[in-house]
């Protein structure tokens, strides 16, 4: 007996961090395939621009994922056509700085933890009850290969992505028998605003990260998530690491005095 792939038109997708990069590409990919999409973020002007592009397929809302009550309110007050959320993509996240642990700004660490960890758990916790009640759902986190492979200056960013990995694997266990899938998408080098944010607007440093490489694009990550979301409903991709062909695993570092 074969099981059919899911029809994208049956999906209502809640995407955080939809104002740029992977989140924006995810919103476009699903809306273009006939899904209903709720796109959220903190930059309303970008949301409105995306709304003008995607039209009635997209509902937008300004949202800070660090505010749990705001996420609950948003989900409770969605317009009827968007109320049956059955795919959640907790995409909002960032890296700040690349300094060693003894000199990096503590405020940057807290911002990463508040967004990458607190924002993720807020989004997932607020979304799960509705999907369980409706008998169908799929939770995506956007982790990183940094959750497995440490690198100098990665410290807190890598730590937050390791949390994403373990949190989603444990949540996957909690969802047994509830028909809710859980997937961690773990990209490698992806050319978006990521490095521009990490280096706080320094375009030279940001562009150097991707110099002479064929880095992943936001659309590659969006396509990966779309594929997972539309697989037959009995299939759950637990973790999926995605790297560009020009990136691989480096050796451990050695200090030679």
mmCIF file of C-alpha atoms in Angstrom:
data_model
loop_
_atom_site.group_PDB
_atom_site.id
_atom_site.type_symbol
_atom_site.label_atom_id
_atom_site.label_comp_id
_atom_site.label_asym_id
_atom_site.label_seq_id
_atom_site.Cartn_x
_atom_site.Cartn_y
_atom_site.Cartn_z
ATOM 1 C CA UNK A 1 0.000 0.000 0.000
ATOM 2 C CA UNK A 2 1.381 3.396 -0.960
ATOM 3 C CA UNK A 3 0.792 6.618 0.924
ATOM 4 C CA UNK A 4 0.245 9.884 -0.949
ATOM 5 C CA UNK A 5 2.377 12.964 -0.528
ATOM 6 C CA UNK A 6 0.626 15.855 1.183
ATOM 7 C CA UNK A 7 -1.138 18.385 -1.002
ATOM 8 C CA UNK A 8 0.453 21.799 -0.255
ATOM 9 C CA UNK A 9 -2.963 23.432 -0.588
ATOM 10 C CA UNK A 10 -4.011 21.654 2.625
ATOM 11 C CA UNK A 11 -1.195 23.293 4.607
ATOM 12 C CA UNK A 12 -1.393 26.388 6.785
ATOM 13 C CA UNK A 13 2.154 27.413 7.595
ATOM 14 C CA UNK A 14 3.251 29.662 10.473
ATOM 15 C CA UNK A 15 6.747 31.063 9.777
ATOM 16 C CA UNK A 16 8.772 33.181 12.194
ATOM 17 C CA UNK A 17 11.554 35.432 10.953
ATOM 18 C CA UNK A 18 9.866 35.902 7.580
ATOM 19 C CA UNK A 19 11.294 39.369 6.961
ATOM 20 C CA UNK A 20 14.468 38.146 5.236
ATOM 21 C CA UNK A 21 16.591 35.183 4.249
ATOM 22 C CA UNK A 22 15.305 31.675 4.803
ATOM 23 C CA UNK A 23 12.046 32.772 6.431
ATOM 24 C CA UNK A 24 11.115 34.954 3.481
ATOM 25 C CA UNK A 25 12.038 32.180 1.034
ATOM 26 C CA UNK A 26 9.999 29.645 3.026
ATOM 27 C CA UNK A 27 6.950 31.907 2.890
ATOM 28 C CA UNK A 28 7.345 32.296 -0.879
ATOM 29 C CA UNK A 29 7.831 28.562 -1.501
ATOM 30 C CA UNK A 30 4.737 27.465 0.388
ATOM 31 C CA UNK A 31 2.502 30.290 -0.812
ATOM 32 C CA UNK A 32 3.584 29.663 -4.391
ATOM 33 C CA UNK A 33 2.507 26.023 -4.042
ATOM 34 C CA UNK A 34 -0.965 26.923 -2.808
ATOM 35 C CA UNK A 35 -0.509 26.845 0.970
ATOM 36 C CA UNK A 36 -1.780 29.511 3.340
ATOM 37 C CA UNK A 37 1.103 31.233 5.125
ATOM 38 C CA UNK A 38 1.342 33.338 8.282
ATOM 39 C CA UNK A 39 4.544 35.350 8.011
ATOM 40 C CA UNK A 40 5.860 37.073 11.128
ATOM 41 C CA UNK A 41 8.820 39.184 12.144
ATOM 42 C CA UNK A 42 9.803 42.437 13.779
ATOM 43 C CA UNK A 43 10.175 44.589 10.631
ATOM 44 C CA UNK A 44 6.664 45.463 9.564
ATOM 45 C CA UNK A 45 7.688 47.294 6.397
ATOM 46 C CA UNK A 46 9.303 44.120 5.067
ATOM 47 C CA UNK A 47 6.242 42.075 5.970
ATOM 48 C CA UNK A 48 4.006 44.492 4.107
ATOM 49 C CA UNK A 49 6.266 44.297 1.055
ATOM 50 C CA UNK A 50 6.031 40.497 1.128
ATOM 51 C CA UNK A 51 2.259 40.732 1.550
ATOM 52 C CA UNK A 52 2.038 42.939 -1.538
ATOM 53 C CA UNK A 53 3.960 40.293 -3.463
ATOM 54 C CA UNK A 54 2.140 37.169 -2.261
ATOM 55 C CA UNK A 55 -1.354 38.568 -1.821
ATOM 56 C CA UNK A 56 -4.196 36.654 -0.221
ATOM 57 C CA UNK A 57 -2.046 33.576 0.370
ATOM 58 C CA UNK A 58 -0.153 35.469 3.089
ATOM 59 C CA UNK A 59 -1.268 36.857 6.437
ATOM 60 C CA UNK A 60 1.388 38.991 8.129
ATOM 61 C CA UNK A 61 1.844 40.018 11.744
ATOM 62 C CA UNK A 62 4.562 41.900 13.572
ATOM 63 C CA UNK A 63 5.896 39.554 16.248
ATOM 64 C CA UNK A 64 8.804 39.224 18.667
ATOM 65 C CA UNK A 65 9.227 35.509 19.389
ATOM 66 C CA UNK A 66 10.756 36.291 22.783
ATOM 67 C CA UNK A 67 7.249 37.314 23.922
ATOM 68 C CA UNK A 68 5.288 34.123 24.634
ATOM 69 C CA UNK A 69 2.026 35.923 25.357
ATOM 70 C CA UNK A 70 2.232 37.694 21.994
ATOM 71 C CA UNK A 71 2.580 34.364 20.155
ATOM 72 C CA UNK A 72 -0.403 32.899 22.004
ATOM 73 C CA UNK A 73 -2.466 35.992 21.192
ATOM 74 C CA UNK A 74 -1.489 35.874 17.532
ATOM 75 C CA UNK A 75 -2.484 32.221 17.165
ATOM 76 C CA UNK A 76 -5.761 32.741 19.033
ATOM 77 C CA UNK A 77 -6.764 35.699 16.851
ATOM 78 C CA UNK A 78 -5.831 34.455 13.385
ATOM 79 C CA UNK A 79 -8.457 35.109 10.686
ATOM 80 C CA UNK A 80 -10.560 32.031 9.959
ATOM 81 C CA UNK A 81 -8.801 31.084 6.682
ATOM 82 C CA UNK A 82 -5.474 30.933 8.544
ATOM 83 C CA UNK A 83 -6.616 29.524 11.876
ATOM 84 C CA UNK A 84 -5.867 25.849 11.238
ATOM 85 C CA UNK A 85 -2.087 25.974 11.518
ATOM 86 C CA UNK A 86 -0.595 22.583 10.710
ATOM 87 C CA UNK A 87 3.012 23.500 9.871
ATOM 88 C CA UNK A 88 5.184 25.627 12.143
ATOM 89 C CA UNK A 89 8.613 26.804 11.029
ATOM 90 C CA UNK A 90 10.479 28.297 13.991
ATOM 91 C CA UNK A 91 13.005 30.044 11.810
ATOM 92 C CA UNK A 92 13.769 33.240 13.766
ATOM 93 C CA UNK A 93 17.366 33.249 14.963
ATOM 94 C CA UNK A 94 20.717 34.976 14.671
ATOM 95 C CA UNK A 95 24.420 34.977 15.439
ATOM 96 C CA UNK A 96 26.226 37.991 16.890
ATOM 97 C CA UNK A 97 29.982 38.365 16.811
ATOM 98 C CA UNK A 98 32.785 35.871 16.374
ATOM 99 C CA UNK A 99 34.941 36.701 19.366
ATOM 100 C CA UNK A 100 36.464 34.307 21.891
ATOM 101 C CA UNK A 101 34.486 33.460 25.002
ATOM 102 C CA UNK A 102 36.654 35.604 27.290
ATOM 103 C CA UNK A 103 36.155 38.863 25.376
ATOM 104 C CA UNK A 104 32.794 38.661 23.567
ATOM 105 C CA UNK A 105 30.048 41.016 24.710
ATOM 106 C CA UNK A 106 27.738 39.354 27.218
ATOM 107 C CA UNK A 107 24.758 41.242 25.793
ATOM 108 C CA UNK A 108 25.320 39.507 22.454
ATOM 109 C CA UNK A 109 25.270 36.147 24.196
ATOM 110 C CA UNK A 110 21.978 36.936 25.911
ATOM 111 C CA UNK A 111 20.417 38.171 22.674
ATOM 112 C CA UNK A 112 21.330 34.906 20.936
ATOM 113 C CA UNK A 113 19.967 32.818 23.804
ATOM 114 C CA UNK A 114 16.776 34.872 24.018
ATOM 115 C CA UNK A 115 16.109 34.551 20.283
ATOM 116 C CA UNK A 116 17.495 31.139 19.344
ATOM 117 C CA UNK A 117 16.445 29.268 22.483
ATOM 118 C CA UNK A 118 13.643 31.186 24.200
ATOM 119 C CA UNK A 119 12.079 32.206 20.878
ATOM 120 C CA UNK A 120 12.118 28.618 19.678
ATOM 121 C CA UNK A 121 10.551 27.106 22.785
ATOM 122 C CA UNK A 122 7.944 29.869 22.897
ATOM 123 C CA UNK A 123 6.950 29.225 19.282
ATOM 124 C CA UNK A 124 6.788 25.461 19.664
ATOM 125 C CA UNK A 125 4.954 25.463 23.001
ATOM 126 C CA UNK A 126 2.322 27.933 21.822
ATOM 127 C CA UNK A 127 1.710 26.022 18.590
ATOM 128 C CA UNK A 128 1.557 22.408 19.733
ATOM 129 C CA UNK A 129 -1.820 22.291 21.530
ATOM 130 C CA UNK A 130 -3.753 23.466 18.482
ATOM 131 C CA UNK A 131 -2.075 20.999 16.145
ATOM 132 C CA UNK A 132 -2.594 18.121 18.565
ATOM 133 C CA UNK A 133 -6.263 19.057 18.951
ATOM 134 C CA UNK A 134 -6.669 19.110 15.169
ATOM 135 C CA UNK A 135 -4.910 15.755 14.865
ATOM 136 C CA UNK A 136 -2.229 16.875 12.453
ATOM 137 C CA UNK A 137 0.905 18.986 12.477
ATOM 138 C CA UNK A 138 4.554 19.428 11.660
ATOM 139 C CA UNK A 139 7.076 21.437 13.686
ATOM 140 C CA UNK A 140 10.297 22.607 12.062
ATOM 141 C CA UNK A 141 13.244 24.137 13.839
ATOM 142 C CA UNK A 142 16.065 25.726 11.889
ATOM 143 C CA UNK A 143 19.215 24.545 13.595
ATOM 144 C CA UNK A 144 22.723 24.579 12.184
ATOM 145 C CA UNK A 145 25.684 22.321 11.545
ATOM 146 C CA UNK A 146 27.192 24.397 14.367
ATOM 147 C CA UNK A 147 25.053 22.319 16.719
ATOM 148 C CA UNK A 148 27.372 19.405 15.972
ATOM 149 C CA UNK A 149 30.650 20.976 14.856
ATOM 150 C CA UNK A 150 32.224 23.634 17.105
ATOM 151 C CA UNK A 151 34.498 26.349 15.746
ATOM 152 C CA UNK A 152 36.487 29.218 17.291
ATOM 153 C CA UNK A 153 34.173 32.108 18.115
ATOM 154 C CA UNK A 154 31.074 29.917 17.780
ATOM 155 C CA UNK A 155 30.660 29.548 21.574
ATOM 156 C CA UNK A 156 27.105 30.662 22.408
ATOM 157 C CA UNK A 157 25.739 30.445 18.867
ATOM 158 C CA UNK A 158 26.856 26.818 18.604
ATOM 159 C CA UNK A 159 25.475 26.170 22.079
ATOM 160 C CA UNK A 160 22.048 27.484 21.111
ATOM 161 C CA UNK A 161 21.959 25.277 18.022
ATOM 162 C CA UNK A 162 22.940 22.231 20.071
ATOM 163 C CA UNK A 163 19.937 23.068 22.240
ATOM 164 C CA UNK A 164 17.725 23.238 19.154
ATOM 165 C CA UNK A 165 18.847 19.738 18.183
ATOM 166 C CA UNK A 166 18.187 18.108 21.560
ATOM 167 C CA UNK A 167 14.986 20.035 22.233
ATOM 168 C CA UNK A 168 13.451 18.956 18.939
ATOM 169 C CA UNK A 169 14.556 15.335 19.281
ATOM 170 C CA UNK A 170 12.973 15.188 22.732
ATOM 171 C CA UNK A 171 9.820 16.912 21.460
ATOM 172 C CA UNK A 172 9.680 14.357 18.659
ATOM 173 C CA UNK A 173 9.544 11.658 21.356
ATOM 174 C CA UNK A 174 6.763 13.532 23.144
ATOM 175 C CA UNK A 175 4.674 13.597 19.969
ATOM 176 C CA UNK A 176 4.445 9.819 19.559
ATOM 177 C CA UNK A 177 0.827 8.865 18.906
ATOM 178 C CA UNK A 178 -0.274 12.477 18.334
ATOM 179 C CA UNK A 179 0.269 12.675 14.560
ATOM 180 C CA UNK A 180 2.596 15.667 14.874
ATOM 181 C CA UNK A 181 5.904 15.462 13.047
ATOM 182 C CA UNK A 182 9.067 17.209 14.281
ATOM 183 C CA UNK A 183 12.065 18.055 12.100
ATOM 184 C CA UNK A 184 15.338 19.907 12.666
ATOM 185 C CA UNK A 185 16.779 21.381 9.472
ATOM 186 C CA UNK A 186 20.495 22.068 9.997
ATOM 187 C CA UNK A 187 22.029 24.205 7.234
ATOM 188 C CA UNK A 188 25.682 24.898 6.731
ATOM 189 C CA UNK A 189 27.012 28.007 4.990
ATOM 190 C CA UNK A 190 24.001 29.894 3.635
ATOM 191 C CA UNK A 191 24.328 33.276 1.937
ATOM 192 C CA UNK A 192 21.660 35.497 3.495
ATOM 193 C CA UNK A 193 21.801 38.471 5.876
ATOM 194 C CA UNK A 194 23.166 36.059 8.519
ATOM 195 C CA UNK A 195 26.786 37.239 8.360
ATOM 196 C CA UNK A 196 25.784 40.882 7.928
ATOM 197 C CA UNK A 197 23.883 40.603 11.219
ATOM 198 C CA UNK A 198 26.714 38.648 12.875
ATOM 199 C CA UNK A 199 29.231 41.357 11.966
ATOM 200 C CA UNK A 200 26.804 44.170 12.773
ATOM 201 C CA UNK A 201 26.572 45.693 9.328
ATOM 202 C CA UNK A 202 30.208 45.257 8.253
ATOM 203 C CA UNK A 203 29.615 44.384 4.603
ATOM 204 C CA UNK A 204 33.263 43.579 3.932
ATOM 205 C CA UNK A 205 33.526 40.963 6.659
ATOM 206 C CA UNK A 206 30.145 39.556 5.748
ATOM 207 C CA UNK A 207 30.952 39.142 2.061
ATOM 208 C CA UNK A 208 34.310 37.528 2.854
ATOM 209 C CA UNK A 209 32.482 34.617 4.484
ATOM 210 C CA UNK A 210 31.085 33.590 1.100
ATOM 211 C CA UNK A 211 33.962 34.691 -1.151
ATOM 212 C CA UNK A 212 34.806 32.214 -3.927
ATOM 213 C CA UNK A 213 32.278 29.640 -2.717
ATOM 214 C CA UNK A 214 28.963 28.326 -3.940
ATOM 215 C CA UNK A 215 27.142 28.787 -0.647
ATOM 216 C CA UNK A 216 23.611 27.592 -0.079
ATOM 217 C CA UNK A 217 20.873 30.075 -0.867
ATOM 218 C CA UNK A 218 17.776 30.737 1.212
ATOM 219 C CA UNK A 219 15.749 29.037 -1.512
ATOM 220 C CA UNK A 220 17.729 25.813 -0.990
ATOM 221 C CA UNK A 221 16.747 25.717 2.673
ATOM 222 C CA UNK A 222 13.138 26.556 1.812
ATOM 223 C CA UNK A 223 13.011 23.731 -0.731
ATOM 224 C CA UNK A 224 14.375 21.277 1.832
ATOM 225 C CA UNK A 225 11.681 22.250 4.335
ATOM 226 C CA UNK A 226 8.985 22.096 1.661
ATOM 227 C CA UNK A 227 10.081 18.575 0.713
ATOM 228 C CA UNK A 228 9.949 17.377 4.318
ATOM 229 C CA UNK A 229 6.550 18.987 4.889
ATOM 230 C CA UNK A 230 4.940 17.389 1.850
ATOM 231 C CA UNK A 231 6.233 13.854 2.338
ATOM 232 C CA UNK A 232 3.563 11.229 3.066
ATOM 233 C CA UNK A 233 2.194 11.804 6.531
ATOM 234 C CA UNK A 234 3.693 8.636 8.020
ATOM 235 C CA UNK A 235 7.254 9.813 7.214
ATOM 236 C CA UNK A 236 9.159 11.911 9.760
ATOM 237 C CA UNK A 237 12.572 13.384 8.942
ATOM 238 C CA UNK A 238 14.128 13.807 12.386
ATOM 239 C CA UNK A 239 17.254 15.744 11.426
ATOM 240 C CA UNK A 240 18.549 16.874 8.071
ATOM 241 C CA UNK A 241 21.972 18.481 7.642
ATOM 242 C CA UNK A 242 22.447 20.427 4.429
ATOM 243 C CA UNK A 243 25.778 21.877 3.303
ATOM 244 C CA UNK A 244 26.979 23.395 0.046
ATOM 245 C CA UNK A 245 29.319 21.147 -1.880
ATOM 246 C CA UNK A 246 32.141 23.640 -1.179
ATOM 247 C CA UNK A 247 31.915 23.095 2.585
ATOM 248 C CA UNK A 248 32.873 20.050 4.630
ATOM 249 C CA UNK A 249 34.145 19.122 8.111
ATOM 250 C CA UNK A 250 37.390 20.680 9.271
ATOM 251 C CA UNK A 251 40.011 19.135 11.510
ATOM 252 C CA UNK A 252 40.232 20.015 15.190
ATOM 253 C CA UNK A 253 42.326 23.102 15.834
ATOM 254 C CA UNK A 254 45.786 22.862 17.338
ATOM 255 C CA UNK A 255 47.781 25.588 19.084
ATOM 256 C CA UNK A 256 51.525 25.310 18.564
ATOM 257 C CA UNK A 257 53.459 27.461 20.985
#
